[in-house]
XYZ file of C-alpha atoms in Angstrom:
744
model
C -50.337 114.159 36.025
C -53.755 112.774 36.227
C -54.558 109.159 36.953
C -57.814 107.124 37.091
C -58.773 106.219 40.491
C -61.666 103.789 39.575
C -62.880 101.884 36.657
C -65.645 104.504 35.970
C -62.999 107.153 35.860
C -60.933 105.471 33.237
C -60.919 106.378 29.656
C -62.714 104.086 27.260
C -59.900 103.972 24.708
C -57.343 102.521 26.849
C -55.749 99.003 25.906
C -56.733 96.198 28.172
C -53.097 96.312 29.634
C -53.669 99.862 30.977
C -56.965 99.118 32.706
C -56.892 99.617 36.399
C -56.962 96.196 38.390
C -59.592 95.409 40.864
C -58.297 94.846 44.437
C -58.179 91.194 45.470
C -60.847 90.159 48.063
C -59.944 91.356 51.613
C -57.202 93.739 50.607
C -57.620 97.455 50.832
C -56.806 99.847 47.820
C -53.691 101.734 47.468
C -55.329 104.725 48.689
C -56.449 103.145 51.786
C -53.011 101.906 52.354
C -51.441 105.284 52.208
C -50.101 106.312 55.686
C -52.077 109.106 57.352
C -49.659 111.407 58.464
C -52.090 113.378 60.490
C -53.111 110.741 62.548
C -49.654 109.637 63.275
C -48.794 113.205 64.313
C -51.756 113.203 66.665
C -50.593 109.738 68.380
C -47.133 111.366 68.683
C -48.467 114.441 70.330
C -50.664 112.364 72.843
C -47.586 110.308 73.692
C -45.348 113.319 74.371
C -48.084 114.974 76.470
C -48.454 111.843 78.508
C -44.611 111.738 79.127
C -44.723 115.363 79.969
C -47.684 115.001 82.406
C -46.217 111.722 84.177
C -48.987 109.725 82.813
C -48.826 105.974 82.106
C -48.721 104.364 78.739
C -52.150 102.637 79.169
C -53.656 106.307 79.355
C -51.919 107.341 76.187
C -53.283 104.049 74.473
C -56.855 104.753 75.737
C -56.721 108.335 74.252
C -55.638 107.046 70.870
C -58.501 104.684 71.075
C -61.097 107.110 71.912
C -59.762 109.583 69.361
C -59.770 106.777 66.514
C -63.307 105.689 67.354
C -64.560 109.589 67.530
C -62.889 110.603 64.111
C -64.440 107.333 62.636
C -67.931 108.703 63.070
C -67.443 112.402 62.112
C -64.955 114.421 60.151
C -63.465 117.319 61.992
C -60.619 119.960 60.798
C -58.737 122.620 62.174
C -59.116 123.728 65.898
C -62.345 121.364 66.261
C -59.888 118.486 65.601
C -57.233 119.652 67.661
C -59.629 119.908 70.670
C -60.903 116.463 70.095
C -57.318 115.036 70.462
C -57.093 116.852 73.972
C -60.709 115.866 74.746
C -59.765 112.367 74.118
C -56.877 112.602 76.651
C -59.107 114.161 79.257
C -61.520 111.260 79.168
C -58.613 108.890 79.027
C -57.211 110.504 82.129
C -60.513 110.246 83.962
C -60.780 106.592 82.995
C -57.206 105.591 84.141
C -57.868 107.156 87.565
C -55.684 110.197 87.061
C -57.940 113.007 85.998
C -56.462 116.401 84.831
C -58.396 119.722 84.552
C -58.958 121.566 81.269
C -56.626 124.293 82.346
C -53.751 121.743 83.065
C -54.076 120.446 79.744
C -54.586 123.657 78.012
C -51.150 124.562 79.500
C -49.341 121.363 78.471
C -50.766 121.136 75.050
C -51.291 124.867 73.971
C -54.710 124.352 72.861
C -57.100 126.906 74.300
C -59.219 125.700 77.364
C -62.459 127.046 75.572
C -61.800 124.647 72.670
C -61.205 121.802 74.922
C -64.365 122.334 76.948
C -66.424 122.393 73.722
C -64.908 119.304 72.292
C -65.410 117.365 75.885
C -69.177 118.406 75.669
C -69.278 116.991 72.188
C -67.529 113.983 72.981
C -69.442 113.156 76.221
C -72.087 111.204 74.738
C -69.645 109.082 72.627
C -67.624 108.295 75.745
C -70.796 107.363 77.838
C -71.742 104.937 75.283
C -68.472 103.082 75.518
C -68.931 102.305 79.224
C -69.507 98.591 78.150
C -66.075 98.579 76.627
C -64.378 99.326 80.079
C -64.613 103.032 80.550
C -64.980 103.678 84.381
C -64.176 107.373 84.774
C -64.617 109.345 87.866
C -64.666 113.263 88.397
C -61.719 115.533 89.419
C -61.515 115.554 93.134
C -59.754 117.950 95.517
C -57.030 115.651 96.469
C -56.236 115.080 92.495
C -55.156 118.883 91.967
C -53.963 119.886 95.387
C -50.395 118.371 94.703
C -50.108 119.960 91.331
C -51.156 123.341 92.715
C -48.669 123.387 95.594
C -45.866 122.402 93.323
C -46.475 125.306 90.953
C -47.174 127.765 93.934
C -43.936 126.786 95.793
C -41.794 126.491 92.600
C -38.214 127.312 93.299
C -38.653 127.011 97.179
C -37.709 124.279 99.711
C -39.124 120.647 98.901
C -39.694 120.025 102.444
C -41.829 123.355 102.809
C -43.851 122.161 99.833
C -44.718 118.904 100.999
C -45.570 120.025 104.546
C -47.979 122.741 102.958
C -49.547 120.077 100.945
C -50.120 117.708 104.029
C -51.487 120.650 106.011
C -53.882 121.464 103.259
C -54.994 117.985 102.716
C -55.711 117.519 106.502
C -57.686 120.830 106.367
C -59.929 119.666 103.344
C -60.400 116.295 105.268
C -61.666 118.171 108.432
C -64.065 120.243 106.375
C -65.426 117.002 104.636
C -69.188 117.031 104.466
C -69.822 120.743 105.117
C -72.889 121.645 103.238
C -71.939 125.371 102.607
C -69.087 124.024 100.459
C -70.777 121.610 98.445
C -71.137 122.792 94.693
C -67.818 124.677 94.674
C -65.196 123.577 92.088
C -62.122 121.654 93.300
C -59.846 124.396 92.029
C -61.610 127.086 94.261
C -61.498 124.945 97.463
C -57.900 124.431 96.835
C -56.931 127.941 96.615
C -59.056 128.777 99.641
C -57.229 125.896 101.579
C -53.769 126.930 100.363
C -54.160 130.567 101.433
C -55.492 129.607 104.787
C -52.568 127.564 105.610
C -49.985 129.700 104.101
C -51.416 132.626 106.251
C -51.422 130.586 109.402
C -47.878 129.302 108.923
C -46.542 132.982 107.940
C -45.468 132.080 104.136
C -44.589 134.912 101.910
C -47.363 134.130 99.432
C -49.607 136.648 98.013
C -53.430 136.045 96.794
C -52.160 136.794 93.123
C -49.552 134.079 93.327
C -51.949 131.395 94.813
C -54.632 132.258 92.359
C -52.343 131.888 89.500
C -51.302 128.726 90.678
C -54.638 127.354 91.106
C -55.865 129.294 87.814
C -58.898 131.010 89.477
C -59.398 134.634 90.041
C -58.841 136.661 93.143
C -62.708 137.391 93.565
C -63.320 133.602 93.689
C -60.558 133.264 96.238
C -62.244 135.883 98.528
C -65.838 134.233 98.253
C -64.463 130.977 99.139
C -62.349 132.123 102.073
C -65.756 133.581 103.740
C -67.218 130.112 103.380
C -64.170 128.419 104.535
C -63.555 130.448 107.571
C -67.054 130.104 108.870
C -66.763 126.171 108.063
C -63.502 125.772 110.091
C -64.657 127.422 113.154
C -64.817 124.046 115.349
C -62.096 122.077 113.769
C -59.986 120.051 116.221
C -56.004 119.827 115.974
C -54.645 116.734 116.909
C -51.235 114.935 117.266
C -50.615 111.122 116.279
C -47.247 109.364 117.166
C -46.570 105.744 116.466
C -43.375 103.799 117.312
C -43.263 100.377 115.800
C -40.360 98.118 115.449
C -40.149 96.168 112.050
C -36.938 94.444 110.846
C -34.637 96.561 113.182
C -36.182 99.854 112.218
C -38.797 102.224 113.782
C -41.581 103.525 111.625
C -42.285 107.117 112.851
C -45.814 108.506 111.713
C -46.965 111.960 112.831
C -49.776 114.174 112.118
C -50.080 118.139 112.118
C -49.820 120.009 115.360
C -50.181 123.377 116.501
C -46.392 123.805 116.429
C -44.872 121.504 113.812
C -45.941 119.351 111.046
C -43.681 116.612 110.085
C -43.103 115.240 106.775
C -43.789 111.704 107.350
C -47.621 111.917 107.763
C -49.835 109.098 106.329
C -52.650 111.034 104.808
C -54.728 107.833 104.331
C -55.331 107.487 107.995
C -56.424 111.014 108.763
C -60.262 110.701 108.312
C -60.373 107.401 110.335
C -58.466 108.844 113.309
C -60.572 111.998 113.097
C -63.621 110.108 113.186
C -62.675 108.136 116.088
C -61.380 110.969 118.354
C -64.044 113.653 117.671
C -64.751 113.818 121.287
C -61.324 114.930 122.298
C -59.322 117.925 121.299
C -56.094 116.189 121.403
C -55.316 112.592 120.601
C -53.093 110.763 122.896
C -49.851 109.289 121.474
C -49.873 105.468 120.886
C -46.682 104.161 122.331
C -45.607 100.274 121.759
C -43.385 99.841 124.744
C -40.565 97.383 124.495
C -41.208 94.134 125.766
C -39.065 92.776 128.973
C -38.910 89.347 127.560
C -37.393 90.278 124.215
C -33.954 88.895 123.494
C -31.206 91.061 122.023
C -30.806 88.983 118.904
C -30.481 91.830 116.504
C -28.061 94.613 116.751
C -27.828 98.220 114.908
C -24.848 100.051 114.115
C -24.415 103.819 115.345
C -20.989 105.497 114.924
C -19.314 102.186 114.055
C -20.542 100.759 117.616
C -23.299 97.832 117.936
C -26.505 98.471 119.766
C -28.900 95.565 120.775
C -32.468 95.883 119.733
C -33.691 95.786 123.192
C -31.662 98.813 124.372
C -32.670 100.399 120.945
C -36.144 100.175 121.704
C -35.870 101.998 124.954
C -33.502 104.583 123.451
C -35.925 105.426 120.715
C -38.929 105.592 123.180
C -36.745 107.997 125.474
C -35.207 110.288 122.833
C -38.513 111.389 121.142
C -38.900 115.313 121.205
C -41.005 116.433 123.842
C -42.583 119.266 121.709
C -43.872 117.535 118.595
C -43.538 113.949 120.049
C -41.646 112.795 116.847
C -38.659 113.629 114.814
C -38.110 116.194 111.744
C -35.396 114.328 110.328
C -32.970 116.965 111.627
C -30.385 117.226 114.166
C -31.535 116.360 117.781
C -30.560 118.490 121.009
C -30.971 117.835 124.625
C -31.916 120.164 127.421
C -29.489 120.503 130.423
C -30.824 122.143 133.661
C -28.778 125.203 134.716
C -29.968 125.245 138.288
C -27.199 126.584 140.589
C -27.488 124.509 143.535
C -28.554 120.873 142.456
C -29.113 120.201 138.788
C -31.828 117.789 137.629
C -30.955 114.538 136.088
C -33.742 114.438 133.618
C -32.938 113.663 129.929
C -35.236 115.580 127.845
C -34.723 115.707 123.903
C -36.194 118.027 121.310
C -35.753 118.982 117.696
C -32.959 121.505 117.113
C -35.205 123.325 114.518
C -37.618 124.221 117.396
C -34.776 126.146 119.233
C -34.429 128.392 116.210
C -38.187 129.888 116.783
C -37.980 133.181 118.279
C -40.764 132.293 120.751
C -38.862 129.363 122.102
C -37.732 129.522 125.706
C -35.632 126.836 127.260
C -36.868 125.627 130.749
C -36.317 122.610 132.575
C -39.449 120.154 132.386
C -38.637 119.133 136.262
C -37.817 122.090 138.258
C -38.887 124.643 135.868
C -35.485 126.495 136.202
C -33.696 128.049 133.149
C -31.914 125.399 130.803
C -29.658 125.404 127.932
C -29.861 123.148 124.710
C -26.904 121.066 123.733
C -26.473 119.199 120.484
C -26.527 115.313 120.831
C -24.845 113.843 117.838
C -25.209 110.063 119.187
C -28.921 110.546 119.183
C -29.052 112.210 115.760
C -26.997 109.240 114.271
C -29.074 106.794 115.954
C -32.344 108.261 114.495
C -30.923 108.812 111.059
C -29.613 105.276 110.849
C -32.628 103.219 112.118
C -35.838 105.405 111.759
C -37.829 104.530 108.711
C -39.359 107.592 107.037
C -41.198 108.035 103.647
C -39.332 108.638 100.291
C -39.300 112.133 99.444
C -40.881 111.040 95.908
C -44.639 111.797 95.874
C -45.614 108.496 94.450
C -43.017 106.339 96.045
C -44.250 104.006 98.626
C -40.888 102.851 100.192
C -39.939 103.460 103.980
C -36.136 104.098 103.991
C -33.718 105.618 106.691
C -32.455 109.209 106.251
C -28.876 107.772 105.649
C -30.224 105.423 102.914
C -32.341 108.172 101.230
C -29.691 109.609 98.941
C -28.721 106.140 97.739
C -32.347 105.053 97.399
C -33.256 108.108 95.158
C -30.173 107.658 92.942
C -30.342 103.991 92.337
C -33.663 102.493 93.479
C -36.558 104.740 93.468
C -38.385 104.333 90.296
C -40.395 107.554 90.808
C -37.522 110.043 91.492
C -37.605 112.814 88.747
C -34.222 113.411 86.861
C -33.397 115.792 84.175
C -32.459 114.532 80.550
C -28.764 114.955 80.331
C -28.756 115.460 76.610
C -28.293 118.918 75.239
C -31.449 120.398 73.767
C -33.863 118.454 76.070
C -35.317 119.975 79.364
C -37.655 117.237 80.128
C -37.920 115.914 83.677
C -38.927 112.206 83.719
C -39.263 109.346 86.440
C -36.431 107.013 86.601
C -38.647 104.087 85.373
C -39.342 105.838 82.206
C -35.797 106.271 81.352
C -36.099 104.020 78.447
C -39.481 105.413 77.193
C -37.872 108.912 77.157
C -34.757 107.685 75.287
C -37.062 106.819 72.574
C -38.824 110.083 72.452
C -36.111 112.470 73.528
C -36.081 115.831 71.719
C -32.271 115.923 71.411
C -30.829 114.884 68.254
C -27.405 115.135 66.521
C -26.332 115.993 62.981
C -26.872 113.642 60.272
C -23.187 114.194 59.576
C -22.088 112.938 62.966
C -19.555 110.220 63.249
C -18.300 108.946 66.527
C -15.071 106.640 66.866
C -15.181 103.762 69.330
C -13.259 105.674 71.947
C -15.715 108.613 71.712
C -13.859 110.911 69.487
C -16.113 113.090 67.138
C -14.916 112.714 63.588
C -17.920 114.664 62.028
C -20.078 117.225 63.188
C -20.365 117.343 66.855
C -23.574 119.508 67.007
C -26.477 118.090 69.261
C -29.514 120.134 70.249
C -33.275 120.104 69.983
C -35.246 119.176 67.019
C -36.678 122.540 66.583
C -32.866 124.061 66.119
C -32.237 121.248 63.484
C -33.106 123.674 60.567
C -31.165 126.678 61.872
C -27.979 124.545 62.429
C -24.993 125.648 60.257
C -23.090 122.295 59.567
C -19.281 122.843 59.023
C -19.416 119.783 56.798
C -22.420 121.032 54.890
C -22.392 118.325 51.760
C -22.445 114.504 51.586
C -19.219 114.610 49.473
C -17.335 116.096 52.465
C -18.925 113.585 54.708
C -17.862 110.743 52.461
C -14.195 111.790 52.618
C -14.474 111.746 56.481
C -15.999 108.331 56.371
C -13.662 106.825 54.050
C -10.820 107.851 56.491
C -12.628 106.389 59.156
C -13.187 103.224 57.470
C -9.722 102.903 56.344
C -8.542 103.635 60.008
C -10.865 100.974 61.303
C -9.294 98.334 58.763
C -5.857 99.494 59.823
C -6.764 99.199 63.515
C -8.378 95.727 62.739
C -5.245 94.391 60.902
C -3.041 95.522 63.525
C -4.884 93.760 66.273
C -5.322 90.535 64.272
C -1.475 90.660 63.679
C -0.973 91.223 67.499
C -3.259 88.560 68.562
C -1.662 86.140 66.127
C 1.752 86.784 67.170
C 0.648 86.588 70.797
C -0.976 83.010 70.093
C 1.942 81.823 68.432
C 4.285 83.115 71.197
C 1.910 81.528 74.033
C 2.126 78.225 71.862
C 5.798 78.175 71.841
C 5.909 78.919 75.624
C 3.622 76.176 76.357
C 5.333 73.706 74.375
C 8.714 74.584 76.011
C 7.150 74.192 79.511
C 5.625 71.007 78.480
C 8.788 69.646 77.502
C 10.571 70.730 80.610
C 8.027 69.101 82.893
C 8.455 65.945 80.748
C 12.073 66.066 81.415
C 11.705 66.616 84.917
C 9.452 63.717 85.406
C 10.897 61.073 83.157
C 14.491 62.044 83.272
C 16.746 62.713 80.086
C 16.291 60.568 77.347
C 18.770 59.696 74.402
C 17.909 61.986 71.280
C 16.675 59.963 68.281
C 18.910 59.784 65.266
C 19.313 62.840 63.349
C 17.242 64.790 65.881
C 18.112 67.729 68.233
C 18.202 67.736 71.942
C 15.818 69.573 74.177
C 18.069 72.334 74.713
C 18.260 72.902 70.959
C 14.515 72.785 70.680
C 14.044 75.490 73.124
C 12.461 78.786 71.437
C 15.046 81.402 71.034
C 13.608 84.756 72.410
C 15.743 86.830 70.304
C 14.725 85.071 67.062
C 11.076 85.615 67.952
C 11.560 89.264 68.767
C 13.519 89.684 65.354
C 10.635 87.815 63.380
C 7.968 90.196 65.102
C 9.928 93.059 64.193
C 10.117 92.127 60.393
C 6.280 91.580 60.732
C 5.670 94.838 62.004
C 7.656 96.926 59.528
C 6.076 94.933 56.727
C 2.771 95.958 58.025
C 3.961 99.519 58.458
C 5.493 99.657 54.991
C 2.407 98.149 53.331
C 4.576 95.015 52.320
C 2.943 91.380 51.570
C 3.223 88.721 53.958
C 5.423 86.800 51.542
C 8.116 89.341 51.713
C 8.114 89.080 55.566
C 8.528 85.397 55.276
C 11.433 85.853 52.785
C 13.142 88.203 55.145
C 12.820 85.642 58.059
C 14.304 82.942 55.729
C 17.205 85.182 54.750
C 17.924 86.144 58.299
C 17.905 82.555 59.554
C 20.308 81.273 56.711
C 22.671 84.251 57.565
C 22.702 83.824 61.188
C 23.142 79.865 60.771
C 26.589 80.895 59.094
C 27.679 84.013 61.175
C 27.401 84.806 64.980
C 26.456 88.417 65.254
C 25.657 90.468 68.177
C 24.497 93.955 69.052
C 24.395 96.573 66.169
C 25.587 94.038 63.602
C 22.695 91.718 64.266
C 20.252 94.466 64.074
C 21.600 95.551 60.857
C 21.476 92.267 59.499
C 17.987 91.980 60.234
C 17.313 95.149 58.097
C 19.514 93.809 55.412
C 17.528 90.741 55.090
C 14.309 92.823 54.891
C 15.968 94.859 52.233
C 16.805 91.890 50.111
C 13.300 90.384 50.519
C 11.901 93.623 49.188
C 14.131 93.397 46.229
C 13.154 89.738 45.625
C 9.329 90.602 45.886
C 9.485 93.357 43.432
C 9.116 96.136 46.068
C 12.531 97.382 46.428
C 13.699 99.744 49.276
C 16.674 102.019 49.255
C 20.395 101.265 50.566
C 22.036 98.248 52.027
C 25.607 96.834 51.294
C 26.021 93.762 53.632
C 24.867 90.253 52.680
C 25.381 90.804 49.110
C 27.574 87.608 48.484
C 25.315 85.494 50.687
C 22.118 86.679 48.882
C 23.891 86.246 45.578
C 24.812 82.620 46.429
C 20.959 82.035 46.988
C 19.719 82.928 43.525
C 19.274 79.309 42.573
C 17.041 79.068 45.503
C 14.410 81.342 44.024
C 15.838 84.793 44.519
C 15.013 87.173 41.603
C 16.103 90.601 42.771
C 16.571 93.797 40.930
C 18.136 97.143 41.685
C 16.161 100.121 43.078
C 15.062 102.673 40.672
C 13.750 106.380 40.870
C 10.438 105.134 39.748
C 10.286 103.031 42.923
C 10.851 105.684 45.462
C 9.400 108.749 43.543
C 5.788 107.991 44.679
C 6.885 107.603 48.570
C 9.080 110.975 48.268
C 6.261 112.789 46.701
C 3.939 111.730 49.481
C 6.111 112.533 52.301
C 6.699 116.243 50.636
C 3.133 116.964 49.480
C 1.350 115.398 52.650
C -2.262 116.408 52.801
C -2.557 117.336 48.984
C -3.649 114.356 46.963
C -4.353 116.103 43.460
C -1.123 118.176 43.675
C 0.884 115.090 44.785
C -0.261 113.196 41.792
C 0.281 115.817 39.280
C 3.890 116.319 40.690
C 4.548 112.557 40.475
C 3.466 112.368 36.935
C 5.788 115.420 35.737
C 8.743 113.879 37.780
C 8.400 110.464 35.950
C 8.251 112.377 32.691
C 11.443 114.196 33.379
C 13.277 111.060 34.436
C 12.336 109.368 31.192
C 13.457 112.318 29.235
C 16.752 112.100 30.914
C 17.191 108.293 30.497
C 20.725 107.416 28.987
C 22.410 110.787 30.138
C 26.123 109.593 30.999
C 26.507 112.415 33.387
C 23.920 111.036 35.742
C 25.017 107.320 35.773
C 26.392 106.404 39.404
C 24.128 108.653 41.130
C 21.680 107.185 43.878
C 17.949 107.090 43.015
C 17.315 109.236 46.025
C 19.608 112.144 44.883
C 17.995 111.853 41.289
C 14.514 111.917 42.717
C 15.402 114.848 44.911
C 16.772 116.948 42.106
C 13.855 115.983 39.684
C 11.132 116.964 42.333
C 12.849 120.344 43.062
C 13.011 121.139 39.373
C 9.459 120.392 38.740
C 8.384 122.141 42.001
C 10.413 125.174 40.955
C 8.838 125.302 37.393
C 5.333 124.872 38.720
C 5.869 127.628 41.399
C 5.099 125.198 44.250
C 5.908 126.201 47.825
C 8.242 123.428 49.195
C 11.700 124.323 50.157
C 15.064 122.640 49.668
C 15.180 121.533 53.129
C 11.704 120.073 52.935
C 12.495 118.154 49.897
C 15.957 117.010 51.160
C 14.059 115.657 54.294
C 11.298 113.902 52.165
C 13.906 112.100 50.036
C 16.324 111.560 52.940
C 19.469 113.387 51.295
C 21.497 116.324 52.384
C 20.841 119.838 50.805
C 24.440 119.813 49.538
C 23.780 116.443 47.396
C 20.796 118.036 46.173
C 22.715 121.108 45.016
C 25.256 118.849 43.333
C 22.758 116.820 41.488
C 20.910 119.994 40.401
C 24.001 121.236 38.530
C 24.382 117.953 36.683
C 20.740 117.910 35.900
C 20.386 121.129 34.373
C 23.434 120.655 31.936
C 21.994 117.148 31.159
C 18.831 118.844 30.210
C 20.445 121.065 27.965
C 22.179 118.199 26.127
C 18.980 116.091 26.132
C 17.138 118.827 24.045
C 19.614 118.190 21.262
C 19.416 114.400 21.207
C 15.710 114.264 21.779
C 15.270 111.607 18.822
C 17.908 109.049 20.149
C 16.569 105.848 21.394
C 16.388 105.286 25.146
C 18.997 103.077 26.960
C 19.773 101.923 30.372
C 20.925 105.287 31.878
C 22.418 104.549 35.326
C 24.097 101.870 37.596
C 22.791 101.970 41.091
C 25.446 102.332 43.756
C 24.813 100.726 46.813
């Protein structure tokens, strides 16, 4: 259907009421107010990329700002527009201090790297023009891509080995800083050459092909950079740095790369400063902060459930350092024991147990140079693990914790610890601090027909998976009509549970009030002594609540709730019971039967009669003047309940069976042969006759159980019913009369 969009497009012969109205001042037109689906999808893509790459929300907002400004100046479609979206993300990463390469963005977004580079060239002048608006970008540096390259190359390997490789590569690049031959090379080519050199020196099983793929460069580029790197690294010194410092009862261990072992607690920020200060020596002397003799032992640490003073602890930490790496590799600690045959040396030399696993390791006493053996020292290990502070294993976490507290720190305190989404269909790993943001953008969804109970039970479709699998999901419910039935059952169940809880709460409140009043009366009696009863009043002993009567009232209320009776019926039953027990003293089974009999007559008085009761007849008849208006039970009262119990779960068949049974009982009204039979036996015979005629599956046993009669009673009634049905066919025109007397 064509609609005019402006006054010039409108036909001239339209009446005045059909002319398009001009937009009010300052309000955009309907076409401008339409949501732009394309722009919303692009913003969602930028947010998901930022979450996947571990970028902050400010970077995603800056990318959306760049994209909106760029698209407001020119119109782009297809691949060029897609490249512009990624180019905006590229410049936003640079402005936020987290630069990414075009290859990394291409792998994360699926856009070809060639399109991204072309879009970046087109957008360069636009971004440069926005410097006054707060853009402060910086180029990609070697330190920005080294962690990502090492993580891709060492995927599936030990985390400690990956971190050690990264630290050694950073140190190598810092040592080669300022080399003229390396200027002009891309950061990726320098990274691949540094990683290959360190991996070859450490004996890692990495090929050139694996390293070049991880850094996204060719093997030829790797070979060219290796030649330059080997020539520039000829005179690079290797050094060791060790610092023991006491801070709040803990030692901070900092160590750098050495020819034997690289520890995981290196502070990379101090490499260049230390190298510039110690260029003249090939090995830096360790800096040891020895304990002061005047320190008071005011603080203690606990090792193996034994307290140690800080003063002794400082001396122990100074003595148990590894004599090979002059530090600690966060593992077990061993001790050298001299094996001299005559007189053993009393030296106590410690070393990391990992050093003894090297095939080149030879154990000799450091004092007498005789052969020695290594013995594990659990006390020294426990002392270091409980007190030495090390850096968190998360790359971006600046916290220092002990090795014993590392696991709890990663699970509950570290905001940068990467965790995997536990929802089915979502494989994203996100930082602990971004848990709420990921919950809003999680790819895992559930079926639209899902319904969960408060206890977690799945009442609807229990499928849950990825958004892309939603259209291939074969839902067992399928239609809203079926889900409506489940929803109706759920609502009915919730209403019943709420009604039950309200009843229980009301009964508990009433019981608590009675108990409180009774206790208050007893306390008053104990304080003031017994007082004479007022005229016409009862004593305190008579006013005490009778637990047996309260339990009987609660039983009557619960039966009324279970049978679907009103509150007035329950109140009438309690009234009958109180009046009956005031005249008769009954206990045991007779009292229990009296409670049920009171409920029976209350149902009859309320117009909802139940079957069978023979006692209390004279008592209830005597209370007719008090408002009792009972009527006998009829087959029409119990037929619905019997049909529901027999045809459970079949709503339409139950309704049809009930209608035909009522019609049969109405046709047989007034038959003399049926007088004196109970309504339950007549109902069972009528249901069996109709079920047999309609070819239904219920057996005599099922019908007798549903109507609460025996099979023999059903057979006797069937004989009478069949004879009466033959006679009633001849007297069809006779007026209907009262046809039976209830026998109770």
